[in-house]
Short mmCIF file of C-alpha atoms and ligand atoms in Angstrom, two decimals:
data_model
loop_
_atom_site.label_atom_id
_atom_site.label_comp_id
_atom_site.label_asym_id
_atom_site.label_seq_id
_atom_site.Cartn_x
_atom_site.Cartn_y
_atom_site.Cartn_z
CA MET A 1 0.09 0.07 -0.11
CA HIS A 2 1.10 3.35 -0.96
CA HIS A 3 0.15 6.84 -1.82
CA PHE A 4 2.01 7.35 -5.08
CA GLU A 5 -0.82 7.58 -7.56
CA ALA A 6 -1.49 8.99 -11.18
CA LYS A 7 -4.28 11.40 -11.29
CA ARG A 8 -5.28 13.22 -14.63
CA GLY A 9 -2.13 11.53 -16.13
CA GLU A 10 0.26 13.06 -13.59
CA LEU A 11 1.84 10.92 -10.87
CA HIS A 12 1.07 12.45 -7.39
CA CYS A 13 2.42 11.81 -3.90
CA GLU A 14 -0.81 12.26 -1.86
CA GLY A 15 -1.95 15.43 -3.19
CA VAL A 16 0.97 16.84 -4.54
CA PRO A 17 2.05 16.34 -8.21
CA LEU A 18 5.82 15.06 -8.23
CA ARG A 19 6.37 17.47 -11.14
CA ARG A 20 5.87 20.49 -8.68
CA ILE A 21 8.44 18.92 -6.12
CA ALA A 22 10.95 18.33 -8.70
CA GLU A 23 10.51 22.07 -10.08
CA ALA A 24 10.88 23.08 -6.36
CA ALA A 25 13.38 20.91 -4.81
CA GLY A 26 15.57 19.69 -8.37
CA THR A 27 16.40 16.22 -8.78
CA PRO A 28 17.31 13.71 -7.91
CA ALA A 29 15.24 13.86 -4.90
CA TYR A 30 13.87 11.29 -2.36
CA VAL A 31 10.12 11.74 -1.76
CA TYR A 32 8.29 10.23 1.26
CA SER A 33 4.60 10.22 1.88
CA HIS A 34 3.85 10.72 5.34
CA ALA A 35 0.26 9.25 5.05
CA THR A 36 2.03 5.89 3.85
CA LEU A 37 4.50 5.80 6.70
CA SER A 38 1.88 6.52 9.34
CA GLN A 39 -0.47 3.97 7.82
CA HIS A 40 2.19 1.33 7.77
CA TYR A 41 3.28 1.99 11.19
CA ARG A 42 -0.36 1.82 12.42
CA VAL A 43 -1.07 -1.44 10.68
CA PHE A 44 2.08 -2.92 12.05
CA ASP A 45 1.56 -1.95 15.55
CA GLU A 46 -2.27 -2.88 15.71
CA ALA A 47 -1.24 -6.23 14.47
CA PHE A 48 0.51 -7.07 17.98
CA ALA A 49 -2.27 -5.24 19.86
CA GLY A 50 -3.01 -8.56 21.54
CA ILE A 51 0.14 -8.80 23.29
CA PRO A 52 2.49 -6.24 25.12
CA HIS A 53 5.07 -5.23 22.58
CA ILE A 54 7.24 -2.40 21.55
CA VAL A 55 7.99 -1.54 17.70
CA CYS A 56 11.21 -0.34 17.70
CA TYR A 57 11.75 1.03 14.21
CA SER A 58 15.02 -0.21 12.42
CA MET A 59 16.58 3.36 11.62
CA LYS A 60 19.21 2.08 9.37
CA ALA A 61 16.77 1.48 6.59
CA ASN A 62 15.91 5.43 6.60
CA SER A 63 17.64 7.67 9.15
CA ASN A 64 15.97 11.02 8.08
CA GLY A 65 14.79 12.91 11.10
CA SER A 66 11.39 13.33 10.02
CA VAL A 67 10.74 9.94 9.11
CA ILE A 68 11.93 8.73 12.51
CA ARG A 69 9.82 11.49 14.37
CA THR A 70 6.66 10.24 12.17
CA PHE A 71 7.12 7.18 14.10
CA THR A 72 7.93 8.39 17.40
CA ASN A 73 5.21 10.49 17.54
CA MET A 74 2.96 7.23 16.91
CA GLY A 75 4.73 5.87 20.14
CA SER A 76 7.71 3.79 18.43
CA GLY A 77 11.06 2.97 19.76
CA VAL A 78 14.03 2.73 17.58
CA ASP A 79 16.41 -0.15 16.78
CA ILE A 80 20.02 1.31 16.36
CA VAL A 81 23.43 0.03 15.31
CA SER A 82 25.91 2.85 16.37
CA ALA A 83 26.61 5.87 18.61
CA GLY A 84 25.53 8.17 15.54
CA GLU A 85 22.32 6.26 15.33
CA VAL A 86 21.50 6.82 19.28
CA CYS A 87 22.10 10.58 19.00
CA ARG A 88 19.65 10.81 15.75
CA ALA A 89 17.28 8.64 17.43
CA LEU A 90 17.18 10.90 20.66
CA ALA A 91 16.95 13.97 18.51
CA ALA A 92 14.07 12.51 16.65
CA GLY A 93 12.29 12.21 20.04
CA ALA A 94 12.93 8.58 20.70
CA PRO A 95 12.52 7.85 24.56
CA PRO A 96 15.66 6.04 25.54
CA SER A 97 13.47 3.40 27.36
CA LYS A 98 12.32 2.21 23.91
CA ILE A 99 15.89 2.10 22.16
CA VAL A 100 17.38 -1.52 21.63
CA TYR A 101 21.01 -1.67 20.15
CA SER A 102 22.03 -4.22 17.83
CA GLY A 103 25.21 -5.09 15.78
CA VAL A 104 28.27 -7.16 15.93
CA GLY A 105 30.74 -4.46 16.36
CA LYS A 106 29.85 -2.06 19.20
CA GLN A 107 32.78 0.11 20.37
CA VAL A 108 33.61 1.20 23.86
CA PHE A 109 32.52 4.69 23.22
CA GLU A 110 29.39 3.51 21.66
CA ILE A 111 28.43 1.30 24.71
CA GLU A 112 29.36 4.33 26.94
CA GLU A 113 26.89 6.67 25.12
CA ALA A 114 24.12 4.01 25.16
CA LEU A 115 24.66 3.47 28.66
CA ARG A 116 24.62 7.16 29.57
CA ASN A 117 21.22 7.45 27.94
CA GLY A 118 19.68 4.43 29.63
CA ILE A 119 18.70 2.53 26.67
CA LEU A 120 16.33 -0.52 27.08
CA MET A 121 18.79 -3.21 26.06
CA PHE A 122 21.87 -4.19 24.28
CA ASN A 123 21.37 -7.13 21.75
CA VAL A 124 24.93 -8.79 22.58
CA GLU A 125 26.47 -10.90 19.60
CA SER A 126 29.44 -12.54 21.09
CA ARG A 127 30.96 -13.24 24.38
CA GLU A 128 33.82 -10.91 24.07
CA GLU A 129 31.24 -8.06 23.38
CA LEU A 130 29.43 -9.35 26.42
CA GLU A 131 32.63 -8.94 28.48
CA THR A 132 33.47 -5.42 27.10
CA ILE A 133 29.68 -4.34 27.89
CA ASP A 134 30.29 -5.87 31.56
CA ALA A 135 33.48 -3.85 31.92
CA VAL A 136 32.48 -0.41 30.53
CA ALA A 137 29.27 -0.95 32.73
CA GLY A 138 31.53 -1.62 35.88
CA ARG A 139 33.55 1.56 35.13
CA MET A 140 30.50 3.62 34.82
CA ARG A 141 28.99 2.02 37.93
CA LYS A 142 25.83 0.99 35.95
CA ARG A 143 24.08 -2.04 35.04
CA ALA A 144 23.73 -2.91 31.54
CA PRO A 145 20.35 -4.48 30.48
CA ILE A 146 21.12 -7.28 27.91
CA ALA A 147 19.53 -9.83 25.76
CA LEU A 148 21.98 -12.33 23.73
CA ARG A 149 21.20 -12.30 20.01
CA VAL A 150 20.83 -16.02 19.16
CA ASN A 151 21.50 -17.46 15.65
CA PRO A 152 18.86 -20.16 15.41
CA ASP A 153 20.60 -21.47 12.08
CA VAL A 154 17.29 -20.94 10.16
CA ASP A 155 17.46 -20.47 6.20
CA PRO A 156 15.40 -17.08 5.46
CA LYS A 157 15.49 -17.79 1.76
CA THR A 158 16.35 -14.32 0.96
CA HIS A 159 19.35 -12.51 -0.93
CA PRO A 160 22.77 -13.92 0.62
CA TYR A 161 23.92 -10.56 1.66
CA ILE A 162 21.08 -9.92 3.79
CA SER A 163 20.72 -13.26 5.31
CA THR A 164 21.76 -13.31 8.82
CA GLY A 165 20.40 -16.56 10.65
CA LEU A 166 22.27 -19.10 9.25
CA LYS A 167 25.34 -20.70 11.31
CA LYS A 168 27.89 -19.58 8.48
CA ASN A 169 26.78 -15.80 8.99
CA LYS A 170 28.71 -13.37 10.98
CA PHE A 171 25.54 -12.70 13.48
CA GLY A 172 24.76 -13.78 16.83
CA ILE A 173 25.75 -16.44 19.27
CA HIS A 174 24.75 -20.08 18.21
CA ILE A 175 21.66 -20.73 20.06
CA ASP A 176 23.16 -24.08 21.58
CA GLN A 177 25.90 -22.10 23.02
CA ALA A 178 23.75 -19.33 24.41
CA ILE A 179 22.74 -21.13 27.83
CA ARG A 180 26.53 -21.09 28.65
CA ASP A 181 26.94 -17.20 27.97
CA TYR A 182 23.49 -16.58 29.76
CA GLU A 183 24.91 -18.25 32.74
CA TRP A 184 28.02 -16.35 32.80
CA ALA A 185 26.11 -12.99 32.12
CA ALA A 186 23.71 -13.83 35.22
CA ARG A 187 26.61 -13.69 37.49
CA ARG A 188 28.09 -10.36 36.33
CA ARG A 189 27.32 -7.62 38.98
CA ASN A 190 27.22 -5.06 36.14
CA ILE A 191 25.16 -6.95 33.84
CA GLU A 192 21.19 -7.39 33.99
CA VAL A 193 19.80 -10.19 31.81
CA VAL A 194 16.54 -9.20 30.53
CA GLY A 195 15.90 -10.71 27.13
CA VAL A 196 16.58 -12.76 24.28
CA ASP A 197 16.92 -11.42 20.55
CA CYS A 198 16.96 -13.17 17.26
CA HIS A 199 17.02 -11.24 13.46
CA ILE A 200 17.34 -13.93 10.65
CA GLY A 201 17.48 -11.59 7.78
CA SER A 202 15.90 -8.86 5.59
CA GLN A 203 13.18 -8.94 2.86
CA LEU A 204 11.55 -12.40 3.75
CA THR A 205 8.69 -13.15 1.82
CA GLU A 206 7.63 -16.41 3.27
CA ILE A 207 6.40 -16.91 6.90
CA SER A 208 7.94 -20.26 7.59
CA PRO A 209 11.40 -19.02 8.55
CA PHE A 210 10.06 -16.81 11.28
CA VAL A 211 7.75 -19.52 12.38
CA ASP A 212 10.95 -21.75 12.73
CA ALA A 213 13.24 -19.13 14.31
CA ALA A 214 10.55 -18.19 17.15
CA ALA A 215 9.88 -21.87 17.77
CA ARG A 216 13.63 -22.35 18.58
CA VAL A 217 13.86 -19.10 20.34
CA ARG A 218 10.88 -20.01 22.83
CA LEU A 219 12.51 -23.36 23.48
CA LEU A 220 15.61 -21.23 24.59
CA VAL A 221 13.38 -18.78 26.60
CA GLU A 222 11.69 -21.86 28.55
CA LYS A 223 15.16 -23.35 29.32
CA LEU A 224 16.36 -19.86 30.63
CA LEU A 225 13.24 -19.39 32.70
CA ARG A 226 13.43 -22.86 34.40
CA LYS A 227 17.02 -21.99 35.41
CA GLY A 228 15.68 -18.83 36.84
CA MET A 229 16.72 -16.16 34.49
CA PRO A 230 14.45 -13.35 34.58
CA ILE A 231 13.74 -13.18 30.77
CA ARG A 232 10.82 -10.52 30.12
CA ILE A 233 11.60 -9.24 26.69
CA VAL A 234 11.78 -11.24 23.50
CA ASP A 235 13.03 -9.48 20.47
CA ILE A 236 12.43 -11.10 17.43
CA GLY A 237 14.03 -8.41 15.03
CA GLY A 238 12.62 -7.37 11.65
CA GLY A 239 12.89 -8.55 8.09
CA LEU A 240 9.42 -8.80 6.88
CA GLY A 241 9.41 -8.39 3.03
CA ILE A 242 7.67 -5.88 0.84
CA THR A 243 6.49 -5.95 -3.05
CA TYR A 244 9.10 -4.45 -5.33
CA ASN A 245 7.75 -6.50 -8.19
CA ASP A 246 5.51 -9.41 -8.12
CA GLU A 247 6.56 -10.71 -4.44
CA LEU A 248 3.78 -11.67 -2.19
CA PRO A 249 5.13 -11.27 1.37
CA PRO A 250 2.82 -12.02 4.29
CA HIS A 251 0.50 -9.34 5.44
CA PRO A 252 1.92 -7.88 8.93
CA LYS A 253 -1.41 -9.48 10.68
CA GLN A 254 -0.28 -12.96 9.28
CA TYR A 255 3.29 -12.32 10.58
CA ALA A 256 2.11 -11.05 13.71
CA ASP A 257 -0.38 -13.90 14.40
CA ALA A 258 2.30 -16.51 13.76
CA VAL A 259 4.96 -14.64 16.09
CA VAL A 260 2.13 -14.00 18.79
CA SER A 261 1.16 -17.85 18.71
CA ALA A 262 4.86 -18.95 19.09
CA PHE A 263 5.08 -17.05 22.14
CA SER A 264 1.60 -17.65 23.65
CA GLY A 265 1.71 -18.47 27.47
CA LEU A 266 4.67 -16.60 28.21
CA SER A 267 4.56 -13.40 30.05
CA VAL A 268 7.07 -11.60 27.76
CA THR A 269 7.09 -8.12 26.04
CA LEU A 270 7.62 -8.59 22.35
CA VAL A 271 10.10 -6.37 20.76
CA LEU A 272 9.99 -5.92 16.93
CA GLU A 273 12.60 -4.18 14.75
CA PRO A 274 10.69 -3.44 11.25
CA GLY A 275 12.56 -1.30 9.03
CA ARG A 276 11.60 -2.11 5.32
CA VAL A 277 8.07 -2.80 5.75
CA LEU A 278 7.42 0.56 7.34
CA VAL A 279 9.40 2.83 5.00
CA GLY A 280 10.14 0.84 1.77
CA ASN A 281 7.12 1.81 -0.29
CA ALA A 282 6.41 5.24 1.46
CA GLY A 283 9.52 6.51 -0.60
CA ILE A 284 10.57 7.02 -4.18
CA LEU A 285 13.49 8.40 -5.96
CA LEU A 286 12.57 11.12 -8.41
CA THR A 287 15.00 11.53 -11.41
CA ARG A 288 15.11 13.27 -14.65
CA VAL A 289 16.13 11.86 -17.90
CA LEU A 290 19.14 13.81 -19.07
CA TYR A 291 19.84 11.80 -22.30
CA THR A 292 18.74 8.88 -24.35
CA LYS A 293 20.74 6.62 -26.65
CA GLY A 294 19.95 3.63 -28.85
CA ALA A 295 22.53 1.10 -28.74
CA ALA A 296 23.21 -1.52 -31.90
CA ALA A 297 20.51 -3.94 -32.75
CA LEU A 298 20.34 -6.82 -30.22
CA LYS A 299 20.47 -10.38 -31.33
CA GLY A 300 16.91 -11.34 -32.33
CA ASN A 301 15.08 -8.01 -33.21
CA GLY A 302 14.83 -4.45 -31.55
CA LYS A 303 17.33 -1.94 -30.48
CA LYS A 304 18.39 -1.61 -26.79
CA HIS A 305 17.96 2.02 -25.56
CA PHE A 306 19.60 3.80 -22.51
CA PHE A 307 18.07 6.25 -20.39
CA ILE A 308 20.59 8.36 -18.69
CA VAL A 309 18.91 9.92 -15.67
CA ASP A 310 20.37 12.35 -13.14
CA ALA A 311 20.19 9.61 -10.13
CA ALA A 312 22.89 7.10 -9.77
CA MET A 313 24.16 4.14 -7.86
CA ASN A 314 25.60 6.66 -5.21
CA ASP A 315 22.03 7.84 -4.67
CA LEU A 316 20.36 4.20 -4.96
CA ALA A 317 22.90 1.39 -4.28
CA ARG A 318 20.45 -1.44 -4.24
CA PRO A 319 20.35 -2.56 -7.88
CA SER A 320 24.04 -2.44 -8.51
CA LEU A 321 24.68 -4.10 -4.95
CA TYR A 322 21.95 -6.88 -4.95
CA GLY A 323 20.57 -6.82 -8.36
CA SER A 324 17.44 -5.49 -7.13
CA TYR A 325 14.32 -4.56 -8.93
CA HIS A 326 12.85 -1.29 -8.60
CA ALA A 327 9.65 -0.49 -10.67
CA VAL A 328 10.45 2.75 -13.09
CA VAL A 329 7.29 4.85 -13.37
CA PRO A 330 6.73 8.02 -15.74
CA VAL A 331 5.60 11.03 -13.88
CA GLY A 332 3.94 12.61 -16.64
CA ARG A 333 2.10 11.35 -19.42
CA ALA A 334 4.38 8.50 -21.13
CA PRO A 335 5.09 8.07 -24.99
CA GLY A 336 3.01 5.28 -26.29
CA LYS A 337 5.98 3.62 -27.95
CA ARG A 338 7.91 0.98 -26.13
CA THR A 339 11.41 0.00 -26.23
CA VAL A 340 13.94 -2.35 -24.31
CA ALA A 341 15.93 -0.27 -21.91
CA ASP A 342 18.29 0.34 -19.05
CA VAL A 343 17.75 3.14 -16.86
CA VAL A 344 21.44 4.40 -15.80
CA GLY A 345 23.25 6.91 -13.97
CA PRO A 346 26.13 9.17 -14.99
CA ILE A 347 28.64 7.28 -12.87
CA CYS A 348 31.75 5.71 -14.79
CA GLU A 349 30.87 2.12 -13.91
CA SER A 350 28.87 -0.18 -15.94
CA GLY A 351 27.52 -1.61 -12.76
CA ASP A 352 25.80 2.04 -12.35
CA PHE A 353 21.95 1.10 -13.43
CA LEU A 354 18.98 1.67 -11.68
CA ALA A 355 17.05 -0.69 -13.89
CA LYS A 356 18.00 -3.26 -16.43
CA ASP A 357 16.58 -4.93 -19.62
CA ARG A 358 12.86 -3.38 -18.98
CA ARG A 359 10.26 -2.75 -21.46
CA LEU A 360 9.64 0.79 -21.14
CA PRO A 361 7.88 3.95 -22.93
CA LEU A 362 10.34 5.51 -25.25
CA TYR A 363 11.10 8.33 -22.87
CA ARG A 364 12.56 11.88 -23.98
CA SER A 365 15.34 13.93 -22.39
CA GLY A 366 13.81 16.11 -19.71
CA ASP A 367 11.04 13.39 -18.66
CA LEU A 368 10.44 12.75 -15.11
CA LEU A 369 10.63 9.30 -13.53
CA ALA A 370 9.86 7.99 -10.37
CA ILE A 371 12.05 5.01 -9.05
CA MET A 372 9.67 3.25 -6.99
CA SER A 373 9.80 1.44 -3.50
CA ALA A 374 13.13 3.66 -2.63
CA GLY A 375 12.10 4.51 1.06
CA ALA A 376 14.15 1.85 2.71
CA TYR A 377 17.95 1.52 2.01
CA GLY A 378 17.64 4.12 -0.24
CA PHE A 379 19.08 7.62 1.13
CA SER A 380 20.59 5.80 4.10
CA MET A 381 22.90 3.79 1.86
CA SER A 382 23.88 6.81 -0.49
CA SER A 383 27.30 8.00 -0.90
CA ASN A 384 29.24 10.98 -2.55
CA TYR A 385 31.14 8.66 -5.11
CA ASN A 386 32.30 10.60 -8.32
CA SER A 387 31.89 13.40 -6.00
CA ARG A 388 28.07 13.65 -6.34
CA PRO A 389 26.22 15.63 -3.70
CA ARG A 390 23.60 13.57 -1.79
CA ALA A 391 20.17 14.12 -3.04
CA ALA A 392 17.41 16.26 -1.29
CA GLU A 393 14.60 14.38 0.75
CA VAL A 394 11.21 16.01 0.72
CA MET A 395 8.08 14.95 3.02
CA VAL A 396 4.71 15.19 1.61
CA SER A 397 1.40 15.41 3.92
CA GLY A 398 -1.78 15.82 2.07
CA THR A 399 -1.29 18.92 -0.22
CA ARG A 400 1.89 20.08 1.63
CA PHE A 401 5.49 19.35 1.09
CA GLU A 402 8.76 20.26 2.68
CA VAL A 403 12.21 19.41 2.16
CA VAL A 404 13.36 17.68 5.14
CA ARG A 405 16.86 17.29 4.23
CA GLU A 406 18.60 19.80 1.71
CA ARG A 407 20.42 18.62 -1.01
CA GLU A 408 24.19 18.77 -0.57
CA ALA A 409 26.14 21.54 -2.00
CA ALA A 410 29.60 21.39 -3.49
CA LYS A 411 31.31 22.51 -0.25
CA ASP A 412 29.82 19.90 1.83
CA LEU A 413 32.06 17.38 -0.48
CA SER A 414 35.15 18.61 1.11
CA LYS A 415 34.03 19.18 4.63
CA GLY A 416 36.70 18.34 7.05
CA GLU A 417 39.31 17.85 4.35
CA ARG A 418 42.63 19.70 4.54
CA THR A 419 45.66 19.77 2.10
CA ALA A 420 48.58 18.21 3.81
CA SER A 421 50.79 20.83 4.78
CA PHE A 422 53.76 19.37 2.79
CA LEU A 423 51.56 20.03 -0.36
CA ALA A 424 50.44 23.37 0.40
CA GLY A 425 53.28 25.72 -0.36
CA ARG A 426 54.08 24.36 -3.63
CA GLY A 427 57.83 23.59 -4.30
CA LYS A 428 59.00 24.70 -0.71
CA THR A 429 58.85 21.42 0.82
CA ARG A 430 60.33 19.39 -2.11
CA GLY A 431 62.25 16.53 -0.68
CA ARG A 432 61.23 16.57 2.95
CA ILE A 433 58.51 14.11 2.39
CA LEU A 434 60.75 10.99 2.77
N1 LIG B 501 17.28 -5.69 13.14
C1 LIG B 501 18.43 -5.87 12.67
C2 LIG B 501 19.38 -6.39 13.64
C3 LIG B 501 18.84 -6.01 11.32
O1 LIG B 501 20.12 -6.08 11.11
C4 LIG B 501 18.07 -5.45 10.45
C5 LIG B 501 18.48 -5.11 8.95
C6 LIG B 501 16.69 -5.03 10.83
C7 LIG B 501 16.16 -5.10 12.18
C8 LIG B 501 15.69 -4.38 9.75
O2 LIG B 501 15.33 -5.20 8.80
P1 LIG B 501 14.14 -5.06 7.78
O3 LIG B 501 13.04 -4.99 8.76
O4 LIG B 501 14.38 -3.65 7.19
O5 LIG B 501 14.17 -6.06 6.79
N2 LIG B 501 20.64 -3.07 2.68
C9 LIG B 501 19.70 -4.23 2.53
C10 LIG B 501 19.20 -4.67 3.79
C11 LIG B 501 19.91 -4.73 5.01
C12 LIG B 501 19.23 -5.00 6.04
C13 LIG B 501 20.10 -5.03 7.38
N3 LIG B 501 19.76 -5.50 8.63
C14 LIG B 501 18.92 -3.74 1.08
O6 LIG B 501 18.96 -2.93 0.63
O7 LIG B 501 18.21 -4.85 1.22
#
């Protein structure tokens, strides 16, 4: 579900024609629908209404302050993975008591920052990390609330780069070894064991891996409770997939029902860490065709075209990195004639494409296109490669829109950079470098 629709031949975001946004904010620009974000959050949260739960939005999917604020205004917590994310989550109104801290490589300064702010819990991924958290908390005279992230060895059947719940992945502590680490943690004065955590991967389009993982986690929770450990939180991570093309992922209600029934009868609070399902289809990347060219006739018949647009792999890395599909939709009336084409960016790599071998209208220079389902892992994974300023971000609500992050300027590209002193006065320092 989303609020990007064609009305009178023009693609709108809610009540605003995307053409107007392109004129006001320029392209490339990410455009987010506030109505879609809110509706996704509401549907997800209400799906778990029958059980005590905290939705902790996984802000790595989209860390724009206005996006986070949309959710925190509705009662959301945040799943973070760095000290930078702690700061941005707090700035966007997340209560520390609803922040969970995930990730395999938490550093001492990051653990300190999280402890200073009194977060809900650390999802700990190794024995060494547990020892570090214990030591840091000891120095700060605090008790660190922890869950161990267990790896249930379940195949999430998703892209290998975003699958995390298999034994061969770098994530978590193997579920069979977890008891030993829990027993160690329970004896530490500066650690408070509060929960169990698990996240098996992203863009899951089937329910069975979630059910299998939940069943294994439940067995562990029961064992821990029998050993007298006060487990009161079960965090089952994120990972629910969305429709990019023709995928049919489970509805949040189906997903919630499966998860809730897996933990029925236990008095625990569920923590959920959805990212993509909340923001993925709530955002598009708005781009303009710069040039078009027809390549030599392909084998068989027809010519292959290239539409060279002003967005590139630095703006949206997913197609290049994972071969991901994003639908390409015209913003205005499209030419009737169609062709097979790649939509490519200006970057000097053949891997720089947003869409490959698609049957598309024969676009012309100046046409505006919407790269759909770009709200998750779009801007948040963007970079300055080729010294391209990062895109503007715009949020729409009804008939209003606002730039919620300005397009970077040329001066931002060299922010913090200095010319080495031995290069500054040309000639003067020659010979002294070695
Ligand atoms: N919790 C943890 C511990 C995670 O590692 C992730 C995502 C999430 C929650 C949120 O997962 P989601 O609900 O969004 O599936 N860049 C990739 C996705 C990487 C996912 C990383 N972890 C992509 O563009 O597909």
